[in-house]
Amino acid sequence: MTLRPSGGALTRLKNAEVSWGAFDPDAYVEHNYSVLQSEDAEILHLVRDHFADHFRKQAVGPVSGIDVGAGANLYPALAMLPWCDEITLFERSPANVSYLASQVESYDENWDQFWNALCEHEAYGSLEMAPREKFRKVVGVEQGNIFHLERHRGRWSVGTMFFVAESMTASHQEFRLGVEAFMSALAPGAPFAAAFMEHSKGYHAGEHFFPACDVGESEVHASLESFAEDFKVVRLKSSAAVRNGYTGMIVAYGWRRKSDQDIPVADL
């Protein structure tokens, strides 16, 4: 049976009330990532330049990265690939975990177009080995709940979180807690990139409907300001809708605050 959005309980669900086992990664990939859409191309441009600029200036050795709520999307991990000797794809849905695990050995051809877009920057085009080979060497999949990341505080040195905090709940408090969990998992000074659906009303992944939290640029900025520094919140110029029920996409990127004097956003 197809679940459809309404003004009722379905659109007021909190994260723990959602049937994440019903998420259909194959349908999600087919709809969103079978071809490189203009929104994702714009995101890749922003993120690749941010990461490449950071690691060029820092000149640090290989680091550990995390993609929080990886879902059925590989391009955030690809965006971190040149600088990592370990990338954790952290995901709750059992179906998405299975999909991600199936991609580690040799990811599907549709992801080549995303890598090619990244390779427009020399930091990616000059990778010392084939991207599939490095992906296989450094990527691991971990099943887990975003709200349990506190036990890994400060563990990762680069991180991404794409379409997660606002797409896992209808609760603004849980949205803020999700952003806090992501940022708290990063080491001080770590570069990050996060993407959000603007004013999303919920979405389908196969036959099932999943709730979302209605956020805009101001909510995204407010959720990050206690944990990030020198960061930008950008509404994408691209406007071709990949689905109904949202008004645009937002990308935030910057650095994890070096100070440990964070104010939990849940208490603001």
PDB file of C-alpha atoms in Angstrom:
ATOM      1  CA  MET A   1       0.000   0.000   0.000  1.00  0.00           C
ATOM      2  CA  THR A   2       1.282   3.473  -0.830  1.00  0.00           C
ATOM      3  CA  LEU A   3       1.422   5.890   2.060  1.00  0.00           C
ATOM      4  CA  ARG A   4       0.641   9.463   1.075  1.00  0.00           C
ATOM      5  CA  PRO A   5       1.331  12.744   2.860  1.00  0.00           C
ATOM      6  CA  SER A   6      -1.489  14.391   4.715  1.00  0.00           C
ATOM      7  CA  GLY A   7      -2.105  16.814   7.539  1.00  0.00           C
ATOM      8  CA  GLY A   8      -2.458  13.912   9.952  1.00  0.00           C
ATOM      9  CA  ALA A   9      -0.171  11.825  12.102  1.00  0.00           C
ATOM     10  CA  LEU A  10       2.017  10.673   9.219  1.00  0.00           C
ATOM     11  CA  THR A  11       3.551  14.115   8.737  1.00  0.00           C
ATOM     12  CA  ARG A  12       4.108  14.554  12.496  1.00  0.00           C
ATOM     13  CA  LEU A  13       6.216  11.441  12.945  1.00  0.00           C
ATOM     14  CA  LYS A  14       9.398  11.485  14.987  1.00  0.00           C
ATOM     15  CA  ASN A  15      12.415   9.492  13.922  1.00  0.00           C
ATOM     16  CA  ALA A  16      11.762   6.460  16.142  1.00  0.00           C
ATOM     17  CA  GLU A  17       8.224   6.160  14.770  1.00  0.00           C
ATOM     18  CA  VAL A  18       9.306   5.803  11.134  1.00  0.00           C
ATOM     19  CA  SER A  19       9.501   2.371   9.469  1.00  0.00           C
ATOM     20  CA  TRP A  20      13.033   2.746   8.122  1.00  0.00           C
ATOM     21  CA  GLY A  21      13.081  -0.881   7.077  1.00  0.00           C
ATOM     22  CA  ALA A  22      10.545   0.047   4.378  1.00  0.00           C
ATOM     23  CA  PHE A  23      12.964   2.445   2.650  1.00  0.00           C
ATOM     24  CA  ASP A  24      13.557   1.284  -0.949  1.00  0.00           C
ATOM     25  CA  PRO A  25      17.140   2.182  -1.944  1.00  0.00           C
ATOM     26  CA  ASP A  26      16.828   0.875  -5.499  1.00  0.00           C
ATOM     27  CA  ALA A  27      13.808   3.068  -6.212  1.00  0.00           C
ATOM     28  CA  TYR A  28      15.508   6.002  -4.480  1.00  0.00           C
ATOM     29  CA  VAL A  29      18.676   5.682  -6.557  1.00  0.00           C
ATOM     30  CA  GLU A  30      16.726   5.231  -9.770  1.00  0.00           C
ATOM     31  CA  HIS A  31      14.701   8.382  -9.148  1.00  0.00           C
ATOM     32  CA  ASN A  32      17.460  10.600  -7.757  1.00  0.00           C
ATOM     33  CA  TYR A  33      20.840   9.354  -8.961  1.00  0.00           C
ATOM     34  CA  SER A  34      20.440   7.463 -12.219  1.00  0.00           C
ATOM     35  CA  VAL A  35      21.553  10.670 -13.944  1.00  0.00           C
ATOM     36  CA  LEU A  36      23.523  13.612 -12.586  1.00  0.00           C
ATOM     37  CA  GLN A  37      20.990  16.366 -11.985  1.00  0.00           C
ATOM     38  CA  SER A  38      21.820  20.065 -11.933  1.00  0.00           C
ATOM     39  CA  GLU A  39      21.320  20.348  -8.154  1.00  0.00           C
ATOM     40  CA  ASP A  40      23.805  17.591  -7.430  1.00  0.00           C
ATOM     41  CA  ALA A  41      26.292  19.031  -9.919  1.00  0.00           C
ATOM     42  CA  GLU A  42      26.109  22.363  -8.085  1.00  0.00           C
ATOM     43  CA  ILE A  43      26.529  20.648  -4.712  1.00  0.00           C
ATOM     44  CA  LEU A  44      29.543  18.709  -5.972  1.00  0.00           C
ATOM     45  CA  HIS A  45      31.143  21.931  -7.216  1.00  0.00           C
ATOM     46  CA  LEU A  46      30.776  23.632  -3.820  1.00  0.00           C
ATOM     47  CA  VAL A  47      31.889  20.637  -1.775  1.00  0.00           C
ATOM     48  CA  ARG A  48      34.860  19.604  -3.900  1.00  0.00           C
ATOM     49  CA  ASP A  49      36.257  23.159  -3.850  1.00  0.00           C
ATOM     50  CA  HIS A  50      35.766  23.438  -0.085  1.00  0.00           C
ATOM     51  CA  PHE A  51      37.485  20.148   0.703  1.00  0.00           C
ATOM     52  CA  ALA A  52      40.255  20.610  -1.866  1.00  0.00           C
ATOM     53  CA  ASP A  53      41.034  24.093  -0.587  1.00  0.00           C
ATOM     54  CA  HIS A  54      41.126  22.908   3.026  1.00  0.00           C
ATOM     55  CA  PHE A  55      43.475  19.989   2.416  1.00  0.00           C
ATOM     56  CA  ARG A  56      45.710  22.006   0.091  1.00  0.00           C
ATOM     57  CA  LYS A  57      46.247  24.588   2.829  1.00  0.00           C
ATOM     58  CA  GLN A  58      46.534  22.122   5.704  1.00  0.00           C
ATOM     59  CA  ALA A  59      48.812  19.657   3.907  1.00  0.00           C
ATOM     60  CA  VAL A  60      47.860  16.931   6.406  1.00  0.00           C
ATOM     61  CA  GLY A  61      48.217  13.203   5.859  1.00  0.00           C
ATOM     62  CA  PRO A  62      45.330  10.788   5.276  1.00  0.00           C
ATOM     63  CA  VAL A  63      42.392  11.379   7.621  1.00  0.00           C
ATOM     64  CA  SER A  64      39.239   9.577   8.669  1.00  0.00           C
ATOM     65  CA  GLY A  65      35.891  10.664   7.240  1.00  0.00           C
ATOM     66  CA  ILE A  66      32.236  10.000   7.953  1.00  0.00           C
ATOM     67  CA  ASP A  67      29.068  10.359   5.921  1.00  0.00           C
ATOM     68  CA  VAL A  68      26.221  10.515   8.429  1.00  0.00           C
ATOM     69  CA  GLY A  69      22.955   9.042   7.188  1.00  0.00           C
ATOM     70  CA  ALA A  70      24.565   7.919   3.951  1.00  0.00           C
ATOM     71  CA  GLY A  71      21.338   6.356   2.710  1.00  0.00           C
ATOM     72  CA  ALA A  72      21.578   5.264  -0.915  1.00  0.00           C
ATOM     73  CA  ASN A  73      23.936   8.057  -1.932  1.00  0.00           C
ATOM     74  CA  LEU A  74      27.641   7.526  -2.629  1.00  0.00           C
ATOM     75  CA  TYR A  75      28.717  10.933  -3.853  1.00  0.00           C
ATOM     76  CA  PRO A  76      29.387  12.458  -0.405  1.00  0.00           C
ATOM     77  CA  ALA A  77      31.883   9.644   0.208  1.00  0.00           C
ATOM     78  CA  LEU A  78      33.373  10.162  -3.244  1.00  0.00           C
ATOM     79  CA  ALA A  79      33.821  13.840  -2.374  1.00  0.00           C
ATOM     80  CA  MET A  80      36.014  12.869   0.615  1.00  0.00           C
ATOM     81  CA  LEU A  81      37.880  10.068  -1.145  1.00  0.00           C
ATOM     82  CA  PRO A  82      41.212  11.722  -2.102  1.00  0.00           C
ATOM     83  CA  TRP A  83      42.149  12.599   1.491  1.00  0.00           C
ATOM     84  CA  CYS A  84      40.872   9.640   3.519  1.00  0.00           C
ATOM     85  CA  ASP A  85      42.341   6.311   4.500  1.00  0.00           C
ATOM     86  CA  GLU A  86      39.055   5.462   6.226  1.00  0.00           C
ATOM     87  CA  ILE A  87      35.484   6.526   5.420  1.00  0.00           C
ATOM     88  CA  THR A  88      32.538   5.365   7.515  1.00  0.00           C
ATOM     89  CA  LEU A  89      29.131   5.247   5.844  1.00  0.00           C
ATOM     90  CA  PHE A  90      26.886   5.573   8.892  1.00  0.00           C
ATOM     91  CA  GLU A  91      23.292   4.546   8.203  1.00  0.00           C
ATOM     92  CA  ARG A  92      20.234   3.366  10.126  1.00  0.00           C
ATOM     93  CA  SER A  93      17.959   1.699   7.540  1.00  0.00           C
ATOM     94  CA  PRO A  94      18.762  -2.016   7.121  1.00  0.00           C
ATOM     95  CA  ALA A  95      17.852  -1.808   3.428  1.00  0.00           C
ATOM     96  CA  ASN A  96      20.201   1.109   2.882  1.00  0.00           C
ATOM     97  CA  VAL A  97      22.965  -0.632   4.825  1.00  0.00           C
ATOM     98  CA  SER A  98      22.612  -3.617   2.482  1.00  0.00           C
ATOM     99  CA  TYR A  99      22.705  -1.347  -0.556  1.00  0.00           C
ATOM    100  CA  LEU A 100      25.828   0.443   0.660  1.00  0.00           C
ATOM    101  CA  ALA A 101      27.569  -2.838   1.470  1.00  0.00           C
ATOM    102  CA  SER A 102      26.818  -4.058  -2.053  1.00  0.00           C
ATOM    103  CA  GLN A 103      28.569  -0.995  -3.500  1.00  0.00           C
ATOM    104  CA  VAL A 104      31.844  -1.198  -1.613  1.00  0.00           C
ATOM    105  CA  GLU A 105      33.527  -3.882  -3.705  1.00  0.00           C
ATOM    106  CA  SER A 106      32.693  -2.173  -7.000  1.00  0.00           C
ATOM    107  CA  TYR A 107      30.100   0.578  -7.106  1.00  0.00           C
ATOM    108  CA  ASP A 108      27.550   0.799  -9.918  1.00  0.00           C
ATOM    109  CA  GLU A 109      28.285   2.668 -13.147  1.00  0.00           C
ATOM    110  CA  ASN A 110      25.773   5.446 -12.471  1.00  0.00           C
ATOM    111  CA  TRP A 111      28.165   6.851  -9.845  1.00  0.00           C
ATOM    112  CA  ASP A 112      30.864   7.410 -12.496  1.00  0.00           C
ATOM    113  CA  GLN A 113      29.176  10.620 -13.657  1.00  0.00           C
ATOM    114  CA  PHE A 114      29.386  12.001 -10.120  1.00  0.00           C
ATOM    115  CA  TRP A 115      33.066  11.129  -9.885  1.00  0.00           C
ATOM    116  CA  ASN A 116      33.670  12.711 -13.291  1.00  0.00           C
ATOM    117  CA  ALA A 117      32.088  15.942 -12.022  1.00  0.00           C
ATOM    118  CA  LEU A 118      34.447  15.887  -9.039  1.00  0.00           C
ATOM    119  CA  CYS A 119      37.389  15.295 -11.378  1.00  0.00           C
ATOM    120  CA  GLU A 120      36.906  18.736 -12.868  1.00  0.00           C
ATOM    121  CA  HIS A 121      39.089  19.687  -9.899  1.00  0.00           C
ATOM    122  CA  GLU A 122      42.663  18.402 -10.159  1.00  0.00           C
ATOM    123  CA  ALA A 123      42.640  17.098  -6.590  1.00  0.00           C
ATOM    124  CA  TYR A 124      40.291  14.356  -7.761  1.00  0.00           C
ATOM    125  CA  GLY A 125      41.633  13.907 -11.276  1.00  0.00           C
ATOM    126  CA  SER A 126      45.120  13.224  -9.903  1.00  0.00           C
ATOM    127  CA  LEU A 127      44.040  10.437  -7.527  1.00  0.00           C
ATOM    128  CA  GLU A 128      46.865   7.905  -7.271  1.00  0.00           C
ATOM    129  CA  MET A 129      44.627   4.905  -8.010  1.00  0.00           C
ATOM    130  CA  ALA A 130      41.333   4.112  -9.696  1.00  0.00           C
ATOM    131  CA  PRO A 131      38.443   5.500  -7.612  1.00  0.00           C
ATOM    132  CA  ARG A 132      36.770   2.089  -7.295  1.00  0.00           C
ATOM    133  CA  GLU A 133      39.975   0.604  -5.970  1.00  0.00           C
ATOM    134  CA  LYS A 134      40.411   3.309  -3.346  1.00  0.00           C
ATOM    135  CA  PHE A 135      36.715   3.196  -2.449  1.00  0.00           C
ATOM    136  CA  ARG A 136      37.067  -0.535  -1.819  1.00  0.00           C
ATOM    137  CA  LYS A 137      40.168   0.011   0.316  1.00  0.00           C
ATOM    138  CA  VAL A 138      38.900   2.791   2.569  1.00  0.00           C
ATOM    139  CA  VAL A 139      35.102   2.604   2.803  1.00  0.00           C
ATOM    140  CA  GLY A 140      33.254   0.709   5.517  1.00  0.00           C
ATOM    141  CA  VAL A 141      29.548   0.589   6.353  1.00  0.00           C
ATOM    142  CA  GLU A 142      28.267   0.927   9.914  1.00  0.00           C
ATOM    143  CA  GLN A 143      24.647   0.573  10.936  1.00  0.00           C
ATOM    144  CA  GLY A 144      23.638   3.006  13.637  1.00  0.00           C
ATOM    145  CA  ASN A 145      21.323   5.693  14.940  1.00  0.00           C
ATOM    146  CA  ILE A 146      22.398   9.314  14.463  1.00  0.00           C
ATOM    147  CA  PHE A 147      21.325  10.102  18.020  1.00  0.00           C
ATOM    148  CA  HIS A 148      23.876   7.586  19.339  1.00  0.00           C
ATOM    149  CA  LEU A 149      26.870   9.295  17.726  1.00  0.00           C
ATOM    150  CA  GLU A 150      27.731  11.027  20.993  1.00  0.00           C
ATOM    151  CA  ARG A 151      29.905   8.072  21.968  1.00  0.00           C
ATOM    152  CA  HIS A 152      32.164   8.980  19.016  1.00  0.00           C
ATOM    153  CA  ARG A 153      32.607  12.649  19.910  1.00  0.00           C
ATOM    154  CA  GLY A 154      35.439  14.241  17.917  1.00  0.00           C
ATOM    155  CA  ARG A 155      36.380  11.021  16.131  1.00  0.00           C
ATOM    156  CA  TRP A 156      36.345  12.034  12.445  1.00  0.00           C
ATOM    157  CA  SER A 157      38.476  14.663  10.682  1.00  0.00           C
ATOM    158  CA  VAL A 158      36.146  15.382   7.749  1.00  0.00           C
ATOM    159  CA  GLY A 159      32.423  14.804   7.437  1.00  0.00           C
ATOM    160  CA  THR A 160      29.321  15.056   5.307  1.00  0.00           C
ATOM    161  CA  MET A 161      25.597  14.806   6.020  1.00  0.00           C
ATOM    162  CA  PHE A 162      23.349  15.087   2.972  1.00  0.00           C
ATOM    163  CA  PHE A 163      19.562  15.328   3.212  1.00  0.00           C
ATOM    164  CA  VAL A 164      19.404  13.673   6.630  1.00  0.00           C
ATOM    165  CA  ALA A 165      18.582  15.917   9.597  1.00  0.00           C
ATOM    166  CA  GLU A 166      15.478  17.377   7.943  1.00  0.00           C
ATOM    167  CA  SER A 167      14.503  14.128   6.189  1.00  0.00           C
ATOM    168  CA  MET A 168      14.388  11.730   9.145  1.00  0.00           C
ATOM    169  CA  THR A 169      11.705  13.373  11.278  1.00  0.00           C
ATOM    170  CA  ALA A 170       8.979  15.989  11.340  1.00  0.00           C
ATOM    171  CA  SER A 171      10.280  17.355  14.646  1.00  0.00           C
ATOM    172  CA  HIS A 172      12.287  20.580  14.708  1.00  0.00           C
ATOM    173  CA  GLN A 173      13.895  19.519  17.973  1.00  0.00           C
ATOM    174  CA  GLU A 174      15.090  16.251  16.408  1.00  0.00           C
ATOM    175  CA  PHE A 175      16.324  18.189  13.371  1.00  0.00           C
ATOM    176  CA  ARG A 176      18.508  20.309  15.642  1.00  0.00           C
ATOM    177  CA  LEU A 177      19.663  17.276  17.606  1.00  0.00           C
ATOM    178  CA  GLY A 178      20.608  15.559  14.341  1.00  0.00           C
ATOM    179  CA  VAL A 179      22.774  18.483  13.279  1.00  0.00           C
ATOM    180  CA  GLU A 180      24.329  18.594  16.740  1.00  0.00           C
ATOM    181  CA  ALA A 181      25.112  14.860  16.620  1.00  0.00           C
ATOM    182  CA  PHE A 182      26.795  15.208  13.236  1.00  0.00           C
ATOM    183  CA  MET A 183      28.889  18.193  14.207  1.00  0.00           C
ATOM    184  CA  SER A 184      29.855  16.722  17.570  1.00  0.00           C
ATOM    185  CA  ALA A 185      31.252  13.623  15.854  1.00  0.00           C
ATOM    186  CA  LEU A 186      33.829  15.793  14.065  1.00  0.00           C
ATOM    187  CA  ALA A 187      37.222  16.763  15.437  1.00  0.00           C
ATOM    188  CA  PRO A 188      37.870  20.456  16.146  1.00  0.00           C
ATOM    189  CA  GLY A 189      38.768  22.216  12.897  1.00  0.00           C
ATOM    190  CA  ALA A 190      37.406  19.444  10.683  1.00  0.00           C
ATOM    191  CA  PRO A 191      35.904  20.581   7.368  1.00  0.00           C
ATOM    192  CA  PHE A 192      32.299  19.586   6.785  1.00  0.00           C
ATOM    193  CA  ALA A 193      29.538  19.839   4.209  1.00  0.00           C
ATOM    194  CA  ALA A 194      25.828  19.269   4.754  1.00  0.00           C
ATOM    195  CA  ALA A 195      22.829  19.520   2.439  1.00  0.00           C
ATOM    196  CA  PHE A 196      19.163  20.096   3.240  1.00  0.00           C
ATOM    197  CA  MET A 197      15.842  20.059   1.425  1.00  0.00           C
ATOM    198  CA  GLU A 198      14.222  23.462   1.841  1.00  0.00           C
ATOM    199  CA  HIS A 199      10.667  23.458   3.216  1.00  0.00           C
ATOM    200  CA  SER A 200      10.211  19.766   2.524  1.00  0.00           C
ATOM    201  CA  LYS A 201       6.775  18.260   3.089  1.00  0.00           C
ATOM    202  CA  GLY A 202       8.036  14.663   3.022  1.00  0.00           C
ATOM    203  CA  TYR A 203       9.060  12.253   0.295  1.00  0.00           C
ATOM    204  CA  HIS A 204       8.645   8.775  -1.163  1.00  0.00           C
ATOM    205  CA  ALA A 205      11.290   6.047  -1.368  1.00  0.00           C
ATOM    206  CA  GLY A 206       9.489   3.398  -3.360  1.00  0.00           C
ATOM    207  CA  GLU A 207       5.942   2.806  -2.183  1.00  0.00           C
ATOM    208  CA  HIS A 208       6.347   4.373   1.244  1.00  0.00           C
ATOM    209  CA  PHE A 209       6.141   7.992   2.325  1.00  0.00           C
ATOM    210  CA  PHE A 210       8.633   9.421   4.811  1.00  0.00           C
ATOM    211  CA  PRO A 211       8.202  12.577   6.892  1.00  0.00           C
ATOM    212  CA  ALA A 212      10.367  15.681   6.799  1.00  0.00           C
ATOM    213  CA  CYS A 213      10.969  18.768   8.899  1.00  0.00           C
ATOM    214  CA  ASP A 214      10.123  22.135   7.333  1.00  0.00           C
ATOM    215  CA  VAL A 215      13.342  24.188   7.470  1.00  0.00           C
ATOM    216  CA  GLY A 216      14.841  27.076   5.543  1.00  0.00           C
ATOM    217  CA  GLU A 217      18.158  28.919   5.514  1.00  0.00           C
ATOM    218  CA  SER A 218      17.583  30.558   8.897  1.00  0.00           C
ATOM    219  CA  GLU A 219      16.880  27.235  10.639  1.00  0.00           C
ATOM    220  CA  VAL A 220      19.923  25.621   9.033  1.00  0.00           C
ATOM    221  CA  HIS A 221      22.145  28.521  10.085  1.00  0.00           C
ATOM    222  CA  ALA A 222      20.804  28.506  13.640  1.00  0.00           C
ATOM    223  CA  SER A 223      21.348  24.749  13.993  1.00  0.00           C
ATOM    224  CA  LEU A 224      25.029  25.096  13.034  1.00  0.00           C
ATOM    225  CA  GLU A 225      26.178  28.315  14.653  1.00  0.00           C
ATOM    226  CA  SER A 226      27.069  26.794  18.029  1.00  0.00           C
ATOM    227  CA  PHE A 227      29.206  24.089  16.422  1.00  0.00           C
ATOM    228  CA  ALA A 228      30.716  25.574  13.262  1.00  0.00           C
ATOM    229  CA  GLU A 229      32.965  28.485  12.404  1.00  0.00           C
ATOM    230  CA  ASP A 230      33.640  30.375   9.208  1.00  0.00           C
ATOM    231  CA  PHE A 231      30.723  28.575   7.587  1.00  0.00           C
ATOM    232  CA  LYS A 232      28.370  29.451   4.753  1.00  0.00           C
ATOM    233  CA  VAL A 233      24.736  28.531   4.168  1.00  0.00           C
ATOM    234  CA  VAL A 234      23.917  28.661   0.458  1.00  0.00           C
ATOM    235  CA  ARG A 235      20.620  28.174  -1.331  1.00  0.00           C
ATOM    236  CA  LEU A 236      21.302  26.441  -4.632  1.00  0.00           C
ATOM    237  CA  LYS A 237      20.787  28.365  -7.838  1.00  0.00           C
ATOM    238  CA  SER A 238      19.493  25.247  -9.582  1.00  0.00           C
ATOM    239  CA  SER A 239      15.716  25.074  -9.492  1.00  0.00           C
ATOM    240  CA  ALA A 240      14.675  21.939 -11.384  1.00  0.00           C
ATOM    241  CA  ALA A 241      12.642  19.960  -8.864  1.00  0.00           C
ATOM    242  CA  VAL A 242      13.713  16.323  -8.439  1.00  0.00           C
ATOM    243  CA  ARG A 243      10.358  15.638  -6.793  1.00  0.00           C
ATOM    244  CA  ASN A 244       7.294  17.413  -5.496  1.00  0.00           C
ATOM    245  CA  GLY A 245       6.976  18.833  -2.007  1.00  0.00           C
ATOM    246  CA  TYR A 246       9.970  21.121  -1.445  1.00  0.00           C
ATOM    247  CA  THR A 247      11.076  24.578  -2.562  1.00  0.00           C
ATOM    248  CA  GLY A 248      14.821  24.223  -3.105  1.00  0.00           C
ATOM    249  CA  MET A 249      18.058  22.858  -1.708  1.00  0.00           C
ATOM    250  CA  ILE A 250      20.474  24.329   0.812  1.00  0.00           C
ATOM    251  CA  VAL A 251      24.168  23.535   1.277  1.00  0.00           C
ATOM    252  CA  ALA A 252      26.159  24.461   4.369  1.00  0.00           C
ATOM    253  CA  TYR A 253      29.925  24.120   4.539  1.00  0.00           C
ATOM    254  CA  GLY A 254      32.706  25.269   6.793  1.00  0.00           C
ATOM    255  CA  TRP A 255      34.690  23.948   9.732  1.00  0.00           C
ATOM    256  CA  ARG A 256      33.952  22.365  13.075  1.00  0.00           C
ATOM    257  CA  ARG A 257      34.482  24.991  15.764  1.00  0.00           C
ATOM    258  CA  LYS A 258      37.931  24.647  17.359  1.00  0.00           C
ATOM    259  CA  SER A 259      36.652  25.677  20.779  1.00  0.00           C
ATOM    260  CA  ASP A 260      35.073  22.977  22.902  1.00  0.00           C
ATOM    261  CA  GLN A 261      32.647  25.469  24.458  1.00  0.00           C
ATOM    262  CA  ASP A 262      29.683  24.246  22.451  1.00  0.00           C
ATOM    263  CA  ILE A 263      26.161  25.137  23.458  1.00  0.00           C
ATOM    264  CA  PRO A 264      23.862  22.150  22.788  1.00  0.00           C
ATOM    265  CA  VAL A 265      21.286  23.417  20.306  1.00  0.00           C
ATOM    266  CA  ALA A 266      18.583  21.399  22.051  1.00  0.00           C
ATOM    267  CA  ASP A 267      18.955  23.783  25.000  1.00  0.00           C
ATOM    268  CA  LEU A 268      18.728  27.000  23.012  1.00  0.00           C
TER     269      LEU A 268
END
